[in-house]
Tab-separated table of N, CA and C in Angstrom:
chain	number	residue	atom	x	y	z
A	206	UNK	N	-10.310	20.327	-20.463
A	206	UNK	CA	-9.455	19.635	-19.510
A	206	UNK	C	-9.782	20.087	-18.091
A	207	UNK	N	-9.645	21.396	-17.787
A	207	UNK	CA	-10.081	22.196	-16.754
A	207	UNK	C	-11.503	21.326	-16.066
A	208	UNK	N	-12.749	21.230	-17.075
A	208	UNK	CA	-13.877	20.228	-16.298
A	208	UNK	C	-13.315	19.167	-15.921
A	209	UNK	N	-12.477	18.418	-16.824
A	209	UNK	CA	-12.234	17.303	-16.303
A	209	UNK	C	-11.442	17.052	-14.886
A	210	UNK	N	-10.815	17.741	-14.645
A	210	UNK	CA	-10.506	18.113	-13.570
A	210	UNK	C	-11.044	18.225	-12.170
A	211	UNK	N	-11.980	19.234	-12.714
A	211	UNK	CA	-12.635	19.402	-11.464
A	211	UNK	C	-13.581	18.170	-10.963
A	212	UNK	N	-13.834	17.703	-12.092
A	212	UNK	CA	-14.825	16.200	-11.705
A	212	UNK	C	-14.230	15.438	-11.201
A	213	UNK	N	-12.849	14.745	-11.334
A	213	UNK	CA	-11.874	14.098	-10.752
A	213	UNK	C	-11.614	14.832	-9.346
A	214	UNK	N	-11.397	16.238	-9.019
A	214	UNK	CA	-10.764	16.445	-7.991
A	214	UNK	C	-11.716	16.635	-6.506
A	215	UNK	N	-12.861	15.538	-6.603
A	215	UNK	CA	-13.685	15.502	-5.822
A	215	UNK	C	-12.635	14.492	-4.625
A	216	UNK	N	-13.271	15.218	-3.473
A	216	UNK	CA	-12.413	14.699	-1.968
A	216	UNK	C	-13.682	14.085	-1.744
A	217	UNK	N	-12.645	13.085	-1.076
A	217	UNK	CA	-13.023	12.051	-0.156
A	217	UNK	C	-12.529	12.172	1.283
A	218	UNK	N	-13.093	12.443	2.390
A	218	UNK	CA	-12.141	13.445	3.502
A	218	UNK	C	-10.965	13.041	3.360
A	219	UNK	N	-10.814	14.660	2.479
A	219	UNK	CA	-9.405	15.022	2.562
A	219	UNK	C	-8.520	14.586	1.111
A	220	UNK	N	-9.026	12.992	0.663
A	220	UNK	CA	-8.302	12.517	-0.383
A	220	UNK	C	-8.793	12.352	-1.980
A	221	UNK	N	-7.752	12.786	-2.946
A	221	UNK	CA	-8.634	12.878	-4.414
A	221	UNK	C	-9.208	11.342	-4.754
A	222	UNK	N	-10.386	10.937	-4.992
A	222	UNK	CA	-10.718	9.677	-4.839
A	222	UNK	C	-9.803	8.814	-6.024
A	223	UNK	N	-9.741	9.682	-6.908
A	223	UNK	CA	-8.734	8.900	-8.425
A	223	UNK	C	-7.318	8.145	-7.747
A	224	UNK	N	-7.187	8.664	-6.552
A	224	UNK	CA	-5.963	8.615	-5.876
A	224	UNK	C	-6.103	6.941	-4.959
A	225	UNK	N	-7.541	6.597	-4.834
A	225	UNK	CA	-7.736	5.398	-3.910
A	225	UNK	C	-8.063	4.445	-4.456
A	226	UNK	N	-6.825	3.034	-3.895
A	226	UNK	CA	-6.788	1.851	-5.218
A	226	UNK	C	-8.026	0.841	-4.630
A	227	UNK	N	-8.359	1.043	-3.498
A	227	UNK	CA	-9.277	0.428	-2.844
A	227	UNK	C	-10.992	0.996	-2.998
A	228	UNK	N	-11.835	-0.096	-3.207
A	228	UNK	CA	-12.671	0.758	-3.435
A	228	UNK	C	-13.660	1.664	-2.391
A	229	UNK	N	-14.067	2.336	-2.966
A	229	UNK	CA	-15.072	3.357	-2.168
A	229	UNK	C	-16.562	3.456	-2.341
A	230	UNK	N	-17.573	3.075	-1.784
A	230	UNK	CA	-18.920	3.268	-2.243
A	230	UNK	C	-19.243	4.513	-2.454
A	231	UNK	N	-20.710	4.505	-3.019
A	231	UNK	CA	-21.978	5.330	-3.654
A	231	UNK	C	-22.319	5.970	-1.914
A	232	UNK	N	-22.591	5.117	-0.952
A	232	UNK	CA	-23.348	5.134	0.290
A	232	UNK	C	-22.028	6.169	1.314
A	233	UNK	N	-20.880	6.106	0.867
A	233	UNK	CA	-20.011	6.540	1.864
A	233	UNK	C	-19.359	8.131	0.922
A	234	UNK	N	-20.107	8.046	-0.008
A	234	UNK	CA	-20.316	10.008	-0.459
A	234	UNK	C	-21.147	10.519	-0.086
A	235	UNK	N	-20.945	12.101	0.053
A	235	UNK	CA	-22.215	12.954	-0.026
A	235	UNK	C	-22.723	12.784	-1.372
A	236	UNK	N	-24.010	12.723	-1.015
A	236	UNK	CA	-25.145	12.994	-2.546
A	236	UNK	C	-24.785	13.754	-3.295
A	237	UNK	N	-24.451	15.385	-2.617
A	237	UNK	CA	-24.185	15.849	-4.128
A	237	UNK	C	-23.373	15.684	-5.137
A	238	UNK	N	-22.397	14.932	-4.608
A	238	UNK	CA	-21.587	14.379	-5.686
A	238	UNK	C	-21.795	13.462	-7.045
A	239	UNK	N	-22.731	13.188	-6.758
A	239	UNK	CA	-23.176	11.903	-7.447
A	239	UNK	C	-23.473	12.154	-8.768
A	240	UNK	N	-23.749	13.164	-9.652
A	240	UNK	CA	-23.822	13.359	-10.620
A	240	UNK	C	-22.027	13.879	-11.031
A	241	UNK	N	-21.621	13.890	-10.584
A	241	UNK	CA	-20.299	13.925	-11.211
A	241	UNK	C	-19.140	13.036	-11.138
A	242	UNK	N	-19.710	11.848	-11.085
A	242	UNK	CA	-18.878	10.506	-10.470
A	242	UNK	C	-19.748	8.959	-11.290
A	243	UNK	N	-19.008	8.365	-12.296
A	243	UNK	CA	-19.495	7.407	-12.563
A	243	UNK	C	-19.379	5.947	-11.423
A	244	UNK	N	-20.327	5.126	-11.608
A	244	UNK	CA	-20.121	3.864	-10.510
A	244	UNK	C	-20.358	2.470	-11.145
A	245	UNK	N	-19.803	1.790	-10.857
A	245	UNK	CA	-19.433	0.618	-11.334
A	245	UNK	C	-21.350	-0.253	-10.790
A	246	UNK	N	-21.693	-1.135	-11.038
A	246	UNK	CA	-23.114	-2.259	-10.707
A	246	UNK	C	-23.213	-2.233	-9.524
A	247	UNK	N	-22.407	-2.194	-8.642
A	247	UNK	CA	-22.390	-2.516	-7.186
A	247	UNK	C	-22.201	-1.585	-6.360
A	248	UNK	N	-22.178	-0.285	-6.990
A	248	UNK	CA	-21.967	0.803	-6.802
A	248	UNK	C	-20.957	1.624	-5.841
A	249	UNK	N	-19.724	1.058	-6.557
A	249	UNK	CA	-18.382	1.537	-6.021
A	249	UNK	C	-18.001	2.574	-7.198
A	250	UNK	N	-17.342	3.727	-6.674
A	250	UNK	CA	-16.545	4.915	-7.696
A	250	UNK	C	-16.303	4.168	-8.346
A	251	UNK	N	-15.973	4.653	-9.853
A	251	UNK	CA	-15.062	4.031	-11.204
A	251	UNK	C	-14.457	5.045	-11.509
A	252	UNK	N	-13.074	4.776	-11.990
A	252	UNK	CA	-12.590	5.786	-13.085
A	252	UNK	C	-11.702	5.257	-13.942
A	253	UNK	N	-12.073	5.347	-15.250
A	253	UNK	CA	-11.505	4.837	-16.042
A	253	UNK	C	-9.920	4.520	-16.054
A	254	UNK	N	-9.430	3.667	-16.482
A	254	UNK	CA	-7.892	3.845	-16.061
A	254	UNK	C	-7.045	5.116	-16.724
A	255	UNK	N	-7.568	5.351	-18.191
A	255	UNK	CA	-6.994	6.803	-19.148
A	255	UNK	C	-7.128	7.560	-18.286
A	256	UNK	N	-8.150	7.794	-17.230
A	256	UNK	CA	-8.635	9.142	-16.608
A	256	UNK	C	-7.894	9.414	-15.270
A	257	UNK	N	-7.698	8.232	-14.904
A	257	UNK	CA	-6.668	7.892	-13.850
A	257	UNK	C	-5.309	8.573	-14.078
A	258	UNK	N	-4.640	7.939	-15.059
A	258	UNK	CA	-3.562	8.396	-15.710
A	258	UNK	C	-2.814	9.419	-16.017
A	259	UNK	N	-3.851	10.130	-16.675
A	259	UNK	CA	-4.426	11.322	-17.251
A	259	UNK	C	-4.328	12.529	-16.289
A	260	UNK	N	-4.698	11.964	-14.884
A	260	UNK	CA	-4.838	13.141	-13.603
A	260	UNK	C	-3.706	13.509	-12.999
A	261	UNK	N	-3.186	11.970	-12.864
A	261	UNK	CA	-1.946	11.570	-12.333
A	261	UNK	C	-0.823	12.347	-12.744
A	262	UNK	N	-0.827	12.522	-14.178
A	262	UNK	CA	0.314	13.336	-15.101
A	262	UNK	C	0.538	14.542	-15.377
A	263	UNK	N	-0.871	14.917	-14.293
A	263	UNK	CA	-0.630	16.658	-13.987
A	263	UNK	C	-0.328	16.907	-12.962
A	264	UNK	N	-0.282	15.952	-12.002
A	264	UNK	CA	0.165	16.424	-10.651
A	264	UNK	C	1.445	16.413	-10.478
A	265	UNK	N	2.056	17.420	-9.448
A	265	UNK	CA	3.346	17.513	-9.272
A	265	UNK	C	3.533	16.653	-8.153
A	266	UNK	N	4.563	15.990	-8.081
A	266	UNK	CA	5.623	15.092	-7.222
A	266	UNK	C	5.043	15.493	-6.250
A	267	UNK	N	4.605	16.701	-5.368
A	267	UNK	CA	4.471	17.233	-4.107
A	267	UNK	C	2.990	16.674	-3.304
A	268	UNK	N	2.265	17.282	-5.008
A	268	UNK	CA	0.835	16.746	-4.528
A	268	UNK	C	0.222	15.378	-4.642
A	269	UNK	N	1.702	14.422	-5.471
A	269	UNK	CA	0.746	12.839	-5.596
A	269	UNK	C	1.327	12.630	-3.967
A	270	UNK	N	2.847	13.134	-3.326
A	270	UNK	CA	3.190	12.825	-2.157
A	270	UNK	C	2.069	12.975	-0.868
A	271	UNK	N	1.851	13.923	-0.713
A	271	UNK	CA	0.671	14.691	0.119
A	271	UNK	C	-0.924	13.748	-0.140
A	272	UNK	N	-1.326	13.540	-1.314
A	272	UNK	CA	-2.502	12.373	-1.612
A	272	UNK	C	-2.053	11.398	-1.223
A	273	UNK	N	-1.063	10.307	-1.234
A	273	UNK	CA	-0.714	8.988	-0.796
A	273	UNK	C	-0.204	9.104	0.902
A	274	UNK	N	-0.219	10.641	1.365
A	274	UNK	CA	-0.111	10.656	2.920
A	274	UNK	C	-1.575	10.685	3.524
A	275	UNK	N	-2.412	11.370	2.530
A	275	UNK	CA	-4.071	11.304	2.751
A	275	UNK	C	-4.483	9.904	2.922
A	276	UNK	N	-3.896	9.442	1.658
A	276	UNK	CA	-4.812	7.874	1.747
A	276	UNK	C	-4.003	7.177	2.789
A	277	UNK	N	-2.971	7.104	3.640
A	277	UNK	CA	-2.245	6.366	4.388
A	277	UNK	C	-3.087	6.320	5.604
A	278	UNK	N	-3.324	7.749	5.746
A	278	UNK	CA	-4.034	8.597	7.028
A	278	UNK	C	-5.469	7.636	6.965
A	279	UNK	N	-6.201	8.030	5.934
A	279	UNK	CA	-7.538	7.230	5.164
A	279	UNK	C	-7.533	5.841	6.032
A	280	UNK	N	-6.633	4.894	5.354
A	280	UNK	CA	-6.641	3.705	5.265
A	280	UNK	C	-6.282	3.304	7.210
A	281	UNK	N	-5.492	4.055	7.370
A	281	UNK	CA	-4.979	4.071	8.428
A	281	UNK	C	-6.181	4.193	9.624
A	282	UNK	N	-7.124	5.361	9.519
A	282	UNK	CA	-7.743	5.763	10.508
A	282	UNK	C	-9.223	4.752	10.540
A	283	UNK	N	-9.423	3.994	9.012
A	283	UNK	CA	-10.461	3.003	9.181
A	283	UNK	C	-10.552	1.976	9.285
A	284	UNK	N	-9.178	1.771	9.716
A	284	UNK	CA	-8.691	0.189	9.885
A	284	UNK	C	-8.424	-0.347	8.477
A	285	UNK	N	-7.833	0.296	7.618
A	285	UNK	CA	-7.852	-0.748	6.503
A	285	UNK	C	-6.821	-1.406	6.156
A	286	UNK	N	-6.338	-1.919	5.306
A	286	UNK	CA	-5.759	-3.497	5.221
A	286	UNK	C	-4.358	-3.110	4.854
A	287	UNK	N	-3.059	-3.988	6.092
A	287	UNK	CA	-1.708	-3.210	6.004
A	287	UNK	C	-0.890	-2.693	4.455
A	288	UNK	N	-1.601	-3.635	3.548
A	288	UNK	CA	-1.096	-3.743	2.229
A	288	UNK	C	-1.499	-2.410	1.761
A	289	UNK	N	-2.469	-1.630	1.698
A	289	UNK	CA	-3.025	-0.507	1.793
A	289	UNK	C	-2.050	0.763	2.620
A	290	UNK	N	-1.934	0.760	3.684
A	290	UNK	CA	-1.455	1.541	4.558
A	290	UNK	C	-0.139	1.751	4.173
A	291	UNK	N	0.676	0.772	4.365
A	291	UNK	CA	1.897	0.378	3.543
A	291	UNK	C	2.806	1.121	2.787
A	292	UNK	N	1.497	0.836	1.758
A	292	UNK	CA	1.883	0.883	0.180
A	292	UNK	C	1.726	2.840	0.095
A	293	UNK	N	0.661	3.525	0.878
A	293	UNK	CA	0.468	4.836	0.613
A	293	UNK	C	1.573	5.296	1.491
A	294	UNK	N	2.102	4.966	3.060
A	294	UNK	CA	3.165	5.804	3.652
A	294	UNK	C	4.684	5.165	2.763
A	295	UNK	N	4.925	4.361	1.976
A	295	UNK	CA	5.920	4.529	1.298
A	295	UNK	C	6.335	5.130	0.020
A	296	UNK	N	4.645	5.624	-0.668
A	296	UNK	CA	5.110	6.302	-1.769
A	296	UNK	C	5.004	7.344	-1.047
A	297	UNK	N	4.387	8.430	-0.030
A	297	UNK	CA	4.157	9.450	0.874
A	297	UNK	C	5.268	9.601	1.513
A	298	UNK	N	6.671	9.028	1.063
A	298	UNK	CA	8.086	8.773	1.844
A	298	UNK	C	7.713	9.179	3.522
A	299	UNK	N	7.221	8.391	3.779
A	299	UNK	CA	6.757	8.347	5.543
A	299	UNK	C	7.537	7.022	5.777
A	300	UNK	N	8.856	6.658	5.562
A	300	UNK	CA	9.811	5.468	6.011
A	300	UNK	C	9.707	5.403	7.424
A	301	UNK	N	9.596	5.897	8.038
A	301	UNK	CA	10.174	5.444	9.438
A	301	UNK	C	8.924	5.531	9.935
A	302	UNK	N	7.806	6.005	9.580
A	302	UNK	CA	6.474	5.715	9.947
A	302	UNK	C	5.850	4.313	9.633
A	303	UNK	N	6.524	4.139	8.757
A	303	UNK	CA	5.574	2.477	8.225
A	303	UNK	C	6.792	1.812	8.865
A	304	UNK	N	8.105	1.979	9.415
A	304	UNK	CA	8.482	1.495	10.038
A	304	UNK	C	8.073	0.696	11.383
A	305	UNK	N	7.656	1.816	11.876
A	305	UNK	CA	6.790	1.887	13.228
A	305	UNK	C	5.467	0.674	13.354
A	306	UNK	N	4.924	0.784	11.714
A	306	UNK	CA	3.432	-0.029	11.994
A	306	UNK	C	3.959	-1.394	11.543
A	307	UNK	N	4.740	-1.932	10.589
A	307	UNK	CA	5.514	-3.135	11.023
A	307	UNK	C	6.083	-3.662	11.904
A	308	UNK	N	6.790	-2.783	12.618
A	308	UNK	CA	7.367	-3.284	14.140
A	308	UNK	C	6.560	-3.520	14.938
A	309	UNK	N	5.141	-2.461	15.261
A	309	UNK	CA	4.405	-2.674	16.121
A	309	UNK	C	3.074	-4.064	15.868
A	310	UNK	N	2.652	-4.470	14.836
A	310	UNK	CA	1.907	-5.107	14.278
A	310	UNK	C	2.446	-6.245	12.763
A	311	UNK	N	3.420	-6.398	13.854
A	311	UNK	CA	4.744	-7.391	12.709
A	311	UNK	C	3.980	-8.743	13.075
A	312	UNK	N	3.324	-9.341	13.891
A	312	UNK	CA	2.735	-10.672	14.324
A	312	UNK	C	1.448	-10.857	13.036
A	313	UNK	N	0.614	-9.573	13.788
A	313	UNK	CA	-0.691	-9.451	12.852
A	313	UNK	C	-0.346	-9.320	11.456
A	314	UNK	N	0.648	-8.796	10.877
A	314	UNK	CA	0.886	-9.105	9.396
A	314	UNK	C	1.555	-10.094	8.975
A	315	UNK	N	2.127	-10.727	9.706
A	315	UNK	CA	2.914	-11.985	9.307
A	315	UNK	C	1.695	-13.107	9.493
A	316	UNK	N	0.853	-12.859	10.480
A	316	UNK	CA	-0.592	-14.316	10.306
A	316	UNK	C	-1.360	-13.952	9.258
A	317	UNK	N	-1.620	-12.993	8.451
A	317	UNK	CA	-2.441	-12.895	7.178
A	317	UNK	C	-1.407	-12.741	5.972
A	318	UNK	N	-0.603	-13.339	5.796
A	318	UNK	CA	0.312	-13.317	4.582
A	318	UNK	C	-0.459	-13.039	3.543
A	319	UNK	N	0.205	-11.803	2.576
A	319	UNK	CA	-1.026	-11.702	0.473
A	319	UNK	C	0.022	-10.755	0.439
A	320	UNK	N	0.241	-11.206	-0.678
A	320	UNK	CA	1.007	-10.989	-1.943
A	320	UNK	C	1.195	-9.261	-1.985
A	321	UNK	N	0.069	-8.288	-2.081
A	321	UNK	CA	0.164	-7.420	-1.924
A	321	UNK	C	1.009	-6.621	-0.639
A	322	UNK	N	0.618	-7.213	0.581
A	322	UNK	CA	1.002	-6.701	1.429
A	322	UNK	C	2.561	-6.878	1.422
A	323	UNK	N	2.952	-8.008	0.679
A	323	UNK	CA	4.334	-8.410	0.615
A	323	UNK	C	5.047	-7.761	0.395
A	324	UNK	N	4.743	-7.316	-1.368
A	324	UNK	CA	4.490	-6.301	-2.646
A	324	UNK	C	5.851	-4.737	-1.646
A	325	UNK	N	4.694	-4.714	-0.216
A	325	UNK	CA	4.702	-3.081	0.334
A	325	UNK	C	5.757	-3.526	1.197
A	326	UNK	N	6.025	-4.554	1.903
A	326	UNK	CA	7.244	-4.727	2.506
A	326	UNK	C	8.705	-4.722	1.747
A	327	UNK	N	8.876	-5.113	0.948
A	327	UNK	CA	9.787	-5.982	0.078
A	327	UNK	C	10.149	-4.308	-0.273
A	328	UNK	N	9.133	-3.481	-0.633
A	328	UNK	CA	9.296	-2.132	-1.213
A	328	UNK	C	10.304	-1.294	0.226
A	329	UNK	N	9.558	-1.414	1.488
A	329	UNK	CA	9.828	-0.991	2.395
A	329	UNK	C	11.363	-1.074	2.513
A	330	UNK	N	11.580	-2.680	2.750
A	330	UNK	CA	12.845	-3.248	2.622
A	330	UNK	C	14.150	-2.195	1.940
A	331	UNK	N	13.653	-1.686	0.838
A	331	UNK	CA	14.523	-0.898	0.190
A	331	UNK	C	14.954	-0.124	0.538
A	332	UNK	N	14.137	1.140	1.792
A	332	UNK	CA	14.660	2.157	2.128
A	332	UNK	C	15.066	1.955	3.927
A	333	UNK	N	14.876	0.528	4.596
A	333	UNK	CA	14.737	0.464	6.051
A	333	UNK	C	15.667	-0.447	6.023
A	334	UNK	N	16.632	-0.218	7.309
A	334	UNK	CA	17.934	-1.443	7.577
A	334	UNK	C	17.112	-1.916	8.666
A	335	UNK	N	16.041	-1.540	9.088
A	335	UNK	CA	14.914	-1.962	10.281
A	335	UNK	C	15.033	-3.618	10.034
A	336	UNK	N	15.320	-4.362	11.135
A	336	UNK	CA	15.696	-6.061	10.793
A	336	UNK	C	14.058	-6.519	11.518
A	337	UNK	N	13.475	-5.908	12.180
A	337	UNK	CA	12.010	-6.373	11.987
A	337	UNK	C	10.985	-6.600	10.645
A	338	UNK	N	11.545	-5.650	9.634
A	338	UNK	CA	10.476	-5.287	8.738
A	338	UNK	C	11.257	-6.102	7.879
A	339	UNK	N	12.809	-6.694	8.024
A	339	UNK	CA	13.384	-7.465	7.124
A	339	UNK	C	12.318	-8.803	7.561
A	340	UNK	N	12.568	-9.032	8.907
A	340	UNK	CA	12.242	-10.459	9.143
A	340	UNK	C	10.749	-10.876	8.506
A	341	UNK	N	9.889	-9.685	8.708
A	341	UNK	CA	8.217	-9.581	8.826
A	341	UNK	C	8.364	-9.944	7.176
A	342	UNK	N	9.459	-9.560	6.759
A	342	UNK	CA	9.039	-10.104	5.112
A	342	UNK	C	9.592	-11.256	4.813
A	343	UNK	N	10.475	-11.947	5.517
A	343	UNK	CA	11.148	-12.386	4.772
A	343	UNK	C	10.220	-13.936	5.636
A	344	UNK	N	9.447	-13.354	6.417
A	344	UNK	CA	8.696	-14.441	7.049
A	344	UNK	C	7.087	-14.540	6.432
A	345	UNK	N	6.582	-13.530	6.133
A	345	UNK	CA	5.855	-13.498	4.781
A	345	UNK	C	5.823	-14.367	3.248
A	346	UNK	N	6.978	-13.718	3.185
A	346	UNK	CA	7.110	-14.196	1.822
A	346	UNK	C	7.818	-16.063	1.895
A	347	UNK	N	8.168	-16.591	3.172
A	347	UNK	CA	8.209	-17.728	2.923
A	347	UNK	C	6.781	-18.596	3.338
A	348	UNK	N	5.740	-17.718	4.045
A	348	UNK	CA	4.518	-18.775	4.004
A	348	UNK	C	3.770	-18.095	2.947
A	349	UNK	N	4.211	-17.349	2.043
A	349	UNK	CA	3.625	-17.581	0.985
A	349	UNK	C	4.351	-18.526	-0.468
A	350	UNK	N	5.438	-18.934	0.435
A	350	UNK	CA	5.578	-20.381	-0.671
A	350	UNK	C	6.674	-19.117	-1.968
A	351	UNK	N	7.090	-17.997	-1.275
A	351	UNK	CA	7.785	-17.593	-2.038
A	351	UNK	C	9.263	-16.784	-1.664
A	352	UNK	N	10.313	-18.707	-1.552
A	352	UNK	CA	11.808	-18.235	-1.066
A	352	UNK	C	12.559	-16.918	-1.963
A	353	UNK	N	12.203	-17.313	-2.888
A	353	UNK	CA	13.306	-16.947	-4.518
A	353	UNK	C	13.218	-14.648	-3.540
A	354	UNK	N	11.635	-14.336	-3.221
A	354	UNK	CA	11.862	-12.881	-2.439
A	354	UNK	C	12.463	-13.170	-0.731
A	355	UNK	N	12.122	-14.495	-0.361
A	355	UNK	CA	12.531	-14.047	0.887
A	355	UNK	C	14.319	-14.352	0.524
A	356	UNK	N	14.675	-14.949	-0.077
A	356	UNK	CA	16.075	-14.562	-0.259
A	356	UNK	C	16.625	-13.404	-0.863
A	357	UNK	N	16.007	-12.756	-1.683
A	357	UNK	CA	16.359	-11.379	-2.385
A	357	UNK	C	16.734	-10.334	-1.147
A	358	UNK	N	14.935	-10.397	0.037
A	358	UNK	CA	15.112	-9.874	0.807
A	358	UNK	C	16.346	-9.287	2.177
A	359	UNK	N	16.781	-10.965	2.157
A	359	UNK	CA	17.734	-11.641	2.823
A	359	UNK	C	19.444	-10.769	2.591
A	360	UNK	N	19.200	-11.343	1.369
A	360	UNK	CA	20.411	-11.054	0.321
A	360	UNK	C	21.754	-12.215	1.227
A	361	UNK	N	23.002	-11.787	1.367
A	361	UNK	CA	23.517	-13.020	1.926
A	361	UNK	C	23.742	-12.840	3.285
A	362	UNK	N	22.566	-12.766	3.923
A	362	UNK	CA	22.707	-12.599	5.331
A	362	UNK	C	22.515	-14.308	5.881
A	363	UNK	N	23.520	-14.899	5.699
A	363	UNK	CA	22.932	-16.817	5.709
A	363	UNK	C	22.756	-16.654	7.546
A	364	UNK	N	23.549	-16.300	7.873
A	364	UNK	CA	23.777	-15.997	9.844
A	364	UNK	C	21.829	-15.654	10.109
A	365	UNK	N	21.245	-14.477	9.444
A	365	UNK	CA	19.785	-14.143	9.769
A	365	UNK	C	18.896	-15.572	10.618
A	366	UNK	N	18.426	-15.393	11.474
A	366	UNK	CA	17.661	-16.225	12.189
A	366	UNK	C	16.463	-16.571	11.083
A	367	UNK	N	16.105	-15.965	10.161
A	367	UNK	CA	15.468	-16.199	9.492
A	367	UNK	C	15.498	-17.554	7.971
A	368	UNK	N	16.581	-17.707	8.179
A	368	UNK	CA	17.405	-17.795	6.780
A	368	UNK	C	17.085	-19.390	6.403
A	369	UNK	N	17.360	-20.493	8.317
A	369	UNK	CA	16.680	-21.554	8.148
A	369	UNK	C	15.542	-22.255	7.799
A	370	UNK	N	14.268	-20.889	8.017
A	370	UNK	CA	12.985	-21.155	7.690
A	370	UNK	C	12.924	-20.958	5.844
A	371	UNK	N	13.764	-20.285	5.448
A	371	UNK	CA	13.654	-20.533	3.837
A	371	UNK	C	14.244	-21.428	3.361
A	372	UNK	N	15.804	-22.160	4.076
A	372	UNK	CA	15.718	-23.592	3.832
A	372	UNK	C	14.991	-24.501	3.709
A	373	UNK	N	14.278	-24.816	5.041
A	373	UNK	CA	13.331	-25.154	5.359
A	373	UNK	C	11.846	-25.598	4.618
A	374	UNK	N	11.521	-24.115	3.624
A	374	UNK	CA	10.436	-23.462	2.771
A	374	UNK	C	10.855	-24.446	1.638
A	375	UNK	N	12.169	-24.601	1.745
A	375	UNK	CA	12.322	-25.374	0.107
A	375	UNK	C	12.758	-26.661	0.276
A	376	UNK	N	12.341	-27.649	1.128
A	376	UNK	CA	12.696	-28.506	1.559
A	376	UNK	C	14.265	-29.048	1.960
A	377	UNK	N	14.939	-28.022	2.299
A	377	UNK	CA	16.074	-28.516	2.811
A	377	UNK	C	16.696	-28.604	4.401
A	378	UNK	N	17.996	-28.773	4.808
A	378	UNK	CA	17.923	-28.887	5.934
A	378	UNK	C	18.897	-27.610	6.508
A	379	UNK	N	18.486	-26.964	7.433
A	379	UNK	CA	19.596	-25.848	7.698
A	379	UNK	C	20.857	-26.574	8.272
């Protein structure tokens, strides 16, 4: 178990790669790694999902927290995709930080609406009375053709400035 371990607990600056849902190339490791890392045809990391699992179920609460603040940081510092960023500062309980990158870049995520990124709002939603990150979803999730969350989101806030555009979404009239 101990090898297995250590083969898994190869960093990626800073982050355990088993830990990153996004993929990572062959070209963006050091070489020496490479014999201890299987890769998929196209040559992105693989790890089996058991092995995934498997790693996952030894780590303590502290250290999957601290890895999903790595990958936030990660995703964060290479520009990568809000659904990504998101999704790692809310399991990394960084609330009022992903607060911040919705409020500030609430336009730019509301013009690329996906499902995923939704996924990380809707999640957000849960722990933020933040009425930007309500709206950013609840304006999301109606150009993605999906009222049934932007009303969950909503809940019975009918007054929300938002509330007509999910009328609206479902062909009715506010």
């Amino acid at each position: 178990v101990q090898d297995i371990i250590q083969n898994i607990l190869i960093l990626h600056q800073g982050q355990p790669l088993i830990g990153i849902r996004t993929p990572v190339h062959r070209r963006d490791l050091d070489p020496s790694l490479y014999r201890a890392i299987t890769f998929d045809a196209s040559g992105r990391v693989r790890f089996r999902k058991k092995t995934r699992e498997r790693f996952m179920s030894m780590a303590t609460d502290d250290e999957i927290c601290a890895w999903h603040s790595m990958a936030a940081d990660l995703h964060w510092d290479n520009g990568g995709p809000f659904s990504e960023i998101l999704h790692h500062m809310i399991l990394a309980r960084r609330f009022r930080e992903a607060e911040r990158v919705v409020r500030k870049h609430r336009f730019e995520i509301a013009d690329q609406p996906d499902v995923e990124t939704l996924e990380s709002l809707m999640e957000l939603c849960m722990y933020s009375i933040d009425r930007d990150v309500r709206d950013t979803a609840t304006l999301m999730a109606v150009r993605l053709g999906d009222s049934n969350s932007a009303r969950r989101i909503l809940g019975h806030e009918t007054n929300n400035p938002m509330y007509p555009e999910i009328l609206l979404s479902e062909g009715r009239k506010s």
